[in-house]
Amino acid sequence: MNSLTDNIVHVSVVGADKMRVSWITESSAPAIVEYGTSPGVYSNSITGTTSSYKYLMYKSGEIHDVVIGPLNPNTTYYYRCSSDSTRKFILKTPPLQLPIKFAVVGDLGQTEWTKTTLQHIGQSNCDMLLLPGDLSYADFDQPLWDSFGRLVEPLASQRPWMVTQGNHEVEKIPVIHSKPFTAYNARWHMPFEESGSTSNLYYSFDVAGVHVIMLGSYTDFDPDSDQFKWLQADLGKINRGKTPWIVAIIHAPWYNTNSAHQGEPESDDMKQSMEELLYKARVDVVFAGHVHAYERFTRVYNGKADNCGPVHITIGDGGNREGLAREYMDPKSEISIFREASFGHGKLEMLNATHAVWTWNRNDDDVSVVADTVWFTSLSSDPACKL
């Protein structure tokens, strides 16, 4: 029997105790996930929805979307999709409380470099992956979304992948396909509804003791926009007793000393619009992609070092086909602490309510090498940063 599922399974968190399972079948199949805590024993079954999309001459397979749960934290579940007995999957739910370990990587693509990055992430045994945009680099060629799904499935079916969009997800063609983000929104449904957002392009969620905010660099962000008003409201609801850490994810970096992607409105105008909101909320870290290199800034606000501002980190070095952005501006700015044009990925481990460790691993001759390490203290625990 041929497998029903076309090797494009990925999972994401929904609310406090549920997970979304997304998968694609070439032909009609039931949108059902069977799951349990013992191998091969599927004591629970939940039915969801099925959709598809068209893009020029391309028609997607059947995209299935099932939210399973309630699930126990920090627990291994065995599951299968569309009652397909030939393909069995395992996922692990995130912990309820700290510590928690995130893998962070942007601008992935699907090259040999990407494969190396994914292999290294797989060895790190993280609880969740955060991706600051530019996933497949399909760039209008829709079957590349399918091949990307197959490439990441071994990891994305085991741990939640939480993503936001980059410029390569827009895929808008004037007149002939004027709607942006068609494939991205159809294939990567994130839990925006649960955080009061009206768009899959920006949302937030709590996991363990961390509030994660995914922002959209390629949708409206001015003070009159839905996104700005949503962010304002979202930040106002945060309980630092419950989530002592706040992490924000964008695609186009607000701070960047690389020669690439200077002067873009998605960076400069979004920073001008939203930086004060994040600063006043005492966001701890802001991750970005877009620039195909690694750079870590000190805590910063309004262009200057500020002990109560977030650390900005560019991690757009997942391995995409466009290669590395090798040229940096000199002399190096004082607020830029570490920068290097190498492919790799990062790990952010929140150990408790006050301390976290960040490591950047470069892909050096196909071996994962720790090249940058720094300890963070949460701004919520710093008396000097109390508002």
Coordinates of C-alpha atoms in Angstrom, one line a residue:
M1 CA 0.0 0.0 0.0
N2 CA 1.3 3.4 -0.9
S3 CA 1.5 5.9 2.0
L4 CA -1.5 8.3 2.0
T5 CA 0.4 11.2 3.6
D6 CA 2.8 12.9 1.3
N7 CA 5.6 13.3 3.9
I8 CA 4.6 16.9 4.8
V9 CA 3.6 16.6 8.5
H10 CA 4.3 19.4 10.9
V11 CA 3.1 20.4 14.4
S12 CA 2.6 23.7 16.3
V13 CA 1.2 24.7 19.7
V14 CA -2.3 25.9 20.2
G15 CA -3.2 27.4 23.5
A16 CA -1.9 26.0 26.8
D17 CA -2.4 22.3 26.1
K18 CA -3.2 21.6 22.5
M19 CA -1.2 21.0 19.3
R20 CA -2.1 21.5 15.7
V21 CA -1.1 18.7 13.3
S22 CA -0.9 19.7 9.7
W23 CA -0.4 17.3 6.8
I24 CA -1.0 17.0 3.1
T25 CA -2.4 14.1 1.1
E26 CA -2.3 13.9 -2.7
S27 CA -5.9 12.6 -2.9
S28 CA -8.9 12.8 -0.6
A29 CA -8.4 11.3 2.8
P30 CA -10.0 11.8 6.3
A31 CA -8.8 14.7 8.3
I32 CA -8.3 12.6 11.4
V33 CA -5.4 12.3 13.9
E34 CA -5.3 9.2 16.2
Y35 CA -2.9 9.5 19.1
G36 CA -1.9 8.1 22.5
T37 CA 1.0 7.8 24.9
S38 CA 2.0 4.3 24.0
P39 CA 3.5 3.2 20.7
G40 CA 0.9 1.9 18.3
V41 CA -2.0 2.5 20.8
Y42 CA -4.1 5.3 19.6
S43 CA -6.6 5.8 22.3
N44 CA -7.8 9.2 21.2
S45 CA -9.0 10.4 17.8
I46 CA -9.9 13.9 16.6
T47 CA -11.3 15.1 13.3
G48 CA -10.4 18.5 11.8
T49 CA -10.8 20.3 8.6
T50 CA -9.4 20.1 5.0
S51 CA -8.6 22.8 2.5
S52 CA -6.6 23.4 -0.6
Y53 CA -5.4 26.3 -2.7
K54 CA -4.7 27.2 -6.3
Y55 CA -1.7 29.3 -7.5
L56 CA -1.6 29.9 -11.2
M57 CA -1.6 26.4 -12.8
Y58 CA -0.7 24.7 -9.5
K59 CA -3.3 23.0 -7.3
S60 CA -2.2 21.9 -3.8
G61 CA -2.9 18.6 -2.3
E62 CA -5.5 18.2 0.4
I63 CA -4.2 20.2 3.4
H64 CA -5.5 18.7 6.7
D65 CA -5.6 20.7 9.9
V66 CA -6.4 18.9 13.2
V67 CA -6.0 20.4 16.8
I68 CA -5.4 17.6 19.3
G69 CA -5.7 17.7 23.0
P70 CA -5.9 18.5 25.8
L71 CA -2.3 17.1 26.1
N72 CA -0.1 16.7 29.1
P73 CA 3.1 18.8 29.2
N74 CA 6.5 17.4 28.6
T75 CA 5.0 14.1 27.3
T76 CA 5.7 11.9 24.3
Y77 CA 2.7 11.2 22.1
Y78 CA 2.5 8.6 19.3
Y79 CA 0.2 9.6 16.4
R80 CA -0.8 8.9 12.9
C81 CA -2.6 10.9 10.3
S82 CA -5.6 9.9 8.0
S83 CA -5.6 6.4 9.7
D84 CA -2.5 5.7 7.6
S85 CA -0.9 2.6 9.3
T86 CA 2.3 2.8 7.1
R87 CA 3.5 6.1 8.7
K88 CA 3.7 6.6 12.4
F89 CA 4.9 9.7 14.2
I90 CA 6.1 10.8 17.6
L91 CA 5.8 14.3 19.1
K92 CA 6.9 15.7 22.5
T93 CA 4.9 18.5 24.1
P94 CA 6.7 21.5 25.6
P95 CA 7.2 21.7 29.4
L96 CA 4.7 23.5 31.6
Q97 CA 7.3 25.4 33.5
L98 CA 10.9 26.5 33.0
P99 CA 13.4 25.4 32.0
I100 CA 12.7 25.4 28.2
K101 CA 15.0 25.2 25.2
F102 CA 14.3 26.8 21.9
A103 CA 16.1 26.3 18.6
V104 CA 16.1 29.5 16.5
V105 CA 16.9 29.7 12.8
G106 CA 15.8 31.9 10.0
D107 CA 16.0 32.0 6.2
L108 CA 16.2 28.2 5.9
G109 CA 15.7 27.3 2.3
Q110 CA 16.5 23.8 1.1
T111 CA 20.1 23.4 0.2
E112 CA 22.9 21.1 1.4
W113 CA 23.7 23.8 4.0
T114 CA 20.0 23.6 5.1
K115 CA 20.3 19.9 5.6
T116 CA 23.4 20.4 7.8
T117 CA 21.6 23.0 9.9
L118 CA 18.6 20.8 10.4
Q119 CA 20.9 17.8 11.3
H120 CA 22.5 20.0 14.0
I121 CA 19.2 21.2 15.3
G122 CA 18.0 17.6 15.5
Q123 CA 21.0 16.8 17.7
S124 CA 20.2 19.6 20.2
N125 CA 16.9 18.1 21.5
C126 CA 15.1 21.4 21.8
D127 CA 11.5 21.7 22.9
M128 CA 10.4 24.1 20.1
L129 CA 11.7 25.8 17.0
L130 CA 11.3 29.5 16.3
L131 CA 11.7 30.6 12.7
P132 CA 11.8 34.4 11.9
G133 CA 10.6 34.0 8.3
D134 CA 11.8 32.9 4.8
L135 CA 11.0 29.2 5.0
S136 CA 11.0 27.3 1.6
Y137 CA 12.3 29.9 -0.9
A138 CA 9.7 28.5 -3.3
D139 CA 9.4 32.0 -4.8
F140 CA 6.3 31.2 -6.9
D141 CA 7.4 27.6 -7.7
Q142 CA 4.8 25.9 -5.6
P143 CA 6.2 22.3 -5.7
L144 CA 9.1 23.7 -3.7
W145 CA 6.7 24.2 -0.8
D146 CA 6.0 20.5 -1.0
S147 CA 9.7 19.6 -1.1
F148 CA 10.4 21.9 1.8
G149 CA 7.7 20.2 3.8
R150 CA 9.4 16.8 3.2
L151 CA 12.8 18.2 4.1
V152 CA 11.7 19.6 7.5
E153 CA 9.2 16.8 8.4
P154 CA 11.6 14.6 10.4
L155 CA 12.0 17.5 12.9
A156 CA 8.8 19.5 12.4
S157 CA 6.6 16.4 13.1
Q158 CA 8.4 15.8 16.4
R159 CA 8.6 19.3 18.0
P160 CA 6.4 22.4 17.5
W161 CA 7.6 24.7 14.8
M162 CA 6.4 28.3 15.3
V163 CA 7.0 30.5 12.3
T164 CA 6.4 34.0 11.0
Q165 CA 6.6 35.3 7.4
G166 CA 9.5 36.8 5.5
N167 CA 9.6 38.5 2.1
H168 CA 10.0 35.1 0.3
E169 CA 6.5 34.1 1.6
V170 CA 4.7 37.0 -0.1
E171 CA 4.5 35.4 -3.6
K172 CA 2.3 38.2 -5.0
I173 CA 2.2 38.8 -8.7
P174 CA 0.4 41.9 -9.9
V175 CA -2.9 41.2 -11.8
I176 CA -2.4 37.4 -12.2
H177 CA -2.1 36.5 -8.5
S178 CA -2.7 39.6 -6.4
K179 CA -3.3 37.9 -3.1
P180 CA -0.1 37.7 -1.0
F181 CA 0.9 34.8 1.4
T182 CA -1.5 32.2 -0.3
A183 CA 0.8 29.2 0.2
Y184 CA 2.2 30.3 3.5
N185 CA -1.2 30.9 5.1
A186 CA -2.7 27.7 3.7
R187 CA 0.3 25.5 4.8
W188 CA 1.5 27.1 8.0
H189 CA -1.6 27.9 10.1
M190 CA -0.3 29.5 13.3
P191 CA -2.4 30.0 16.5
F192 CA -3.3 33.6 15.7
E193 CA -7.0 33.3 16.6
E194 CA -6.1 32.3 20.2
S195 CA -4.2 35.5 20.8
G196 CA -6.9 37.8 19.5
S197 CA -5.1 38.5 16.2
T198 CA -7.1 38.8 13.0
S199 CA -4.2 37.6 10.8
N200 CA -1.9 34.6 10.5
L201 CA 0.9 37.0 9.9
Y202 CA 1.2 38.1 13.6
Y203 CA 0.3 36.3 16.8
S204 CA 1.6 35.4 20.3
F205 CA 1.6 32.5 22.6
D206 CA 2.8 31.5 26.1
V207 CA 5.0 28.4 26.6
A208 CA 6.6 27.4 29.9
G209 CA 7.5 30.8 31.4
V210 CA 8.0 32.7 28.1
H211 CA 5.6 35.0 26.1
V212 CA 6.6 34.7 22.4
I213 CA 5.4 37.4 20.0
M214 CA 5.6 36.8 16.3
L215 CA 5.4 40.0 14.3
G216 CA 4.8 40.5 10.5
S217 CA 7.4 42.6 8.7
Y218 CA 5.4 42.4 5.5
T219 CA 2.0 43.5 6.5
D220 CA 0.9 46.9 7.9
F221 CA 2.7 48.0 11.1
D222 CA 2.0 51.8 11.3
P223 CA 0.2 53.1 14.4
D224 CA -3.1 53.0 12.7
S225 CA -2.7 49.3 11.6
D226 CA -4.5 46.3 13.0
Q227 CA -1.1 44.8 13.9
F228 CA 0.1 47.8 15.9
K229 CA -3.2 47.9 17.9
W230 CA -3.1 44.1 18.4
L231 CA 0.5 44.3 19.7
Q232 CA -0.3 47.2 22.0
A233 CA -3.2 45.1 23.5
D234 CA -1.1 41.9 23.6
L235 CA 1.7 43.6 25.5
G236 CA -0.8 45.0 28.0
K237 CA -2.1 41.6 28.9
I238 CA 1.3 40.0 29.8
N239 CA 1.6 38.7 33.3
R240 CA 5.4 38.8 34.2
G241 CA 4.7 36.6 37.2
K242 CA 3.5 33.8 34.8
T243 CA 5.8 34.6 31.9
P244 CA 9.0 36.4 33.3
W245 CA 10.5 36.3 29.8
I246 CA 9.3 38.0 26.6
V247 CA 10.8 37.1 23.2
A248 CA 9.8 38.9 19.9
I249 CA 10.4 37.6 16.4
I250 CA 10.5 39.8 13.2
H251 CA 12.0 39.1 9.8
A252 CA 13.7 42.3 8.7
P253 CA 16.1 43.4 11.4
W254 CA 15.8 46.7 13.2
Y255 CA 19.5 46.7 14.0
N256 CA 22.0 45.6 11.3
T257 CA 25.6 46.5 10.5
N258 CA 25.8 44.1 7.5
S259 CA 26.0 45.8 4.1
A260 CA 23.0 43.7 3.0
H261 CA 19.4 45.0 3.4
Q262 CA 20.2 48.5 4.6
G263 CA 17.6 51.2 4.4
E264 CA 14.5 49.0 3.9
P265 CA 11.1 50.3 5.1
E266 CA 10.3 46.9 6.6
S267 CA 13.3 47.4 8.9
D268 CA 13.5 51.2 9.5
D269 CA 9.8 52.1 9.4
M270 CA 8.7 49.1 11.5
K271 CA 11.4 50.0 14.1
Q272 CA 10.2 53.6 14.2
S273 CA 6.6 52.5 14.7
M274 CA 7.0 49.6 17.2
E275 CA 10.3 49.8 19.0
E276 CA 9.0 52.0 21.8
L277 CA 6.2 49.5 22.5
L278 CA 8.6 46.6 22.9
Y279 CA 11.0 48.7 25.0
K280 CA 8.3 49.8 27.4
A281 CA 7.1 46.2 27.8
R282 CA 10.6 45.2 28.7
V283 CA 11.0 42.6 25.9
D284 CA 14.1 40.6 26.6
V285 CA 15.2 39.5 23.1
V286 CA 14.3 40.3 19.5
F287 CA 15.2 37.8 16.8
A288 CA 15.3 38.7 13.1
G289 CA 16.3 37.0 9.9
H290 CA 16.6 38.5 6.3
V291 CA 20.4 39.1 6.5
H292 CA 22.1 35.9 5.7
A293 CA 24.6 36.1 8.5
Y294 CA 24.8 36.1 12.3
E295 CA 24.9 39.2 14.5
R296 CA 24.3 39.9 18.1
F297 CA 23.8 43.4 19.6
T298 CA 24.0 44.5 23.2
R299 CA 20.8 45.5 24.9
V300 CA 19.7 48.5 22.8
Y301 CA 17.0 51.1 22.4
N302 CA 16.7 54.0 19.9
G303 CA 20.1 53.3 18.4
K304 CA 22.0 53.4 21.7
A305 CA 23.1 50.8 24.4
D306 CA 20.3 50.6 27.0
N307 CA 20.4 48.1 29.9
C308 CA 16.6 47.9 29.8
G309 CA 16.3 47.4 26.0
P310 CA 16.1 44.0 24.3
V311 CA 19.1 42.2 22.9
H312 CA 18.7 42.1 19.1
I313 CA 20.0 39.0 17.3
T314 CA 20.0 38.4 13.5
I315 CA 19.9 34.7 12.8
G316 CA 19.2 34.6 9.0
D317 CA 21.9 32.0 8.4
G318 CA 19.9 28.8 8.0
G319 CA 21.3 27.8 4.7
N320 CA 19.3 29.3 1.8
R321 CA 20.3 29.2 -1.8
E322 CA 21.2 32.9 -2.0
G323 CA 24.3 32.4 0.0
L324 CA 25.9 34.4 2.8
A325 CA 26.0 38.2 3.3
R326 CA 29.7 38.5 3.8
E327 CA 30.3 42.3 3.9
Y328 CA 29.9 44.3 7.1
M329 CA 30.1 48.0 7.6
D330 CA 33.3 49.3 9.2
P331 CA 34.2 50.6 11.7
K332 CA 32.0 48.2 13.7
S333 CA 29.3 50.0 15.8
E334 CA 29.8 49.8 19.5
I335 CA 26.4 48.3 20.0
S336 CA 27.3 45.3 17.7
I337 CA 29.0 42.7 20.0
F338 CA 29.5 39.7 17.6
R339 CA 29.0 39.3 13.9
E340 CA 30.0 36.6 11.5
A341 CA 28.9 35.5 8.0
S342 CA 28.5 31.7 8.5
F343 CA 25.6 29.4 8.3
G344 CA 24.3 28.0 11.6
H345 CA 21.6 28.1 14.2
G346 CA 21.0 29.3 17.7
K347 CA 19.8 27.8 21.0
L348 CA 18.0 29.8 23.6
E349 CA 17.6 28.1 27.0
M350 CA 15.6 29.8 29.7
L351 CA 16.9 28.0 32.9
N352 CA 14.6 29.8 35.4
A353 CA 12.8 33.1 35.8
T354 CA 16.0 35.1 35.9
H355 CA 18.7 33.5 33.8
A356 CA 19.0 32.2 30.2
V357 CA 21.9 31.2 28.0
W358 CA 22.1 31.8 24.3
T359 CA 24.5 29.9 22.0
W360 CA 25.1 30.3 18.3
N361 CA 26.4 27.3 16.6
R362 CA 28.1 27.7 13.2
N363 CA 28.2 24.9 10.6
D364 CA 31.9 24.6 10.3
D365 CA 33.0 21.9 7.9
D366 CA 29.6 20.2 8.5
V367 CA 30.3 20.1 12.3
S368 CA 28.2 22.2 14.7
V369 CA 30.7 24.5 16.5
V370 CA 29.7 26.8 19.4
A371 CA 31.0 30.2 18.2
D372 CA 29.1 32.7 20.5
T373 CA 27.7 32.2 24.0
V374 CA 26.1 34.8 26.3
W375 CA 24.1 34.7 29.5
F376 CA 21.0 36.9 29.8
T377 CA 19.3 38.1 33.0
S378 CA 15.5 38.7 32.5
L379 CA 14.5 42.4 32.5
S380 CA 11.5 41.5 34.8
S381 CA 14.0 40.5 37.5
D382 CA 16.2 43.7 37.1
P383 CA 15.1 46.3 39.7
A384 CA 16.6 49.1 37.5
C385 CA 14.2 48.2 34.7
K386 CA 11.0 48.2 36.7
L387 CA 8.4 50.5 35.2

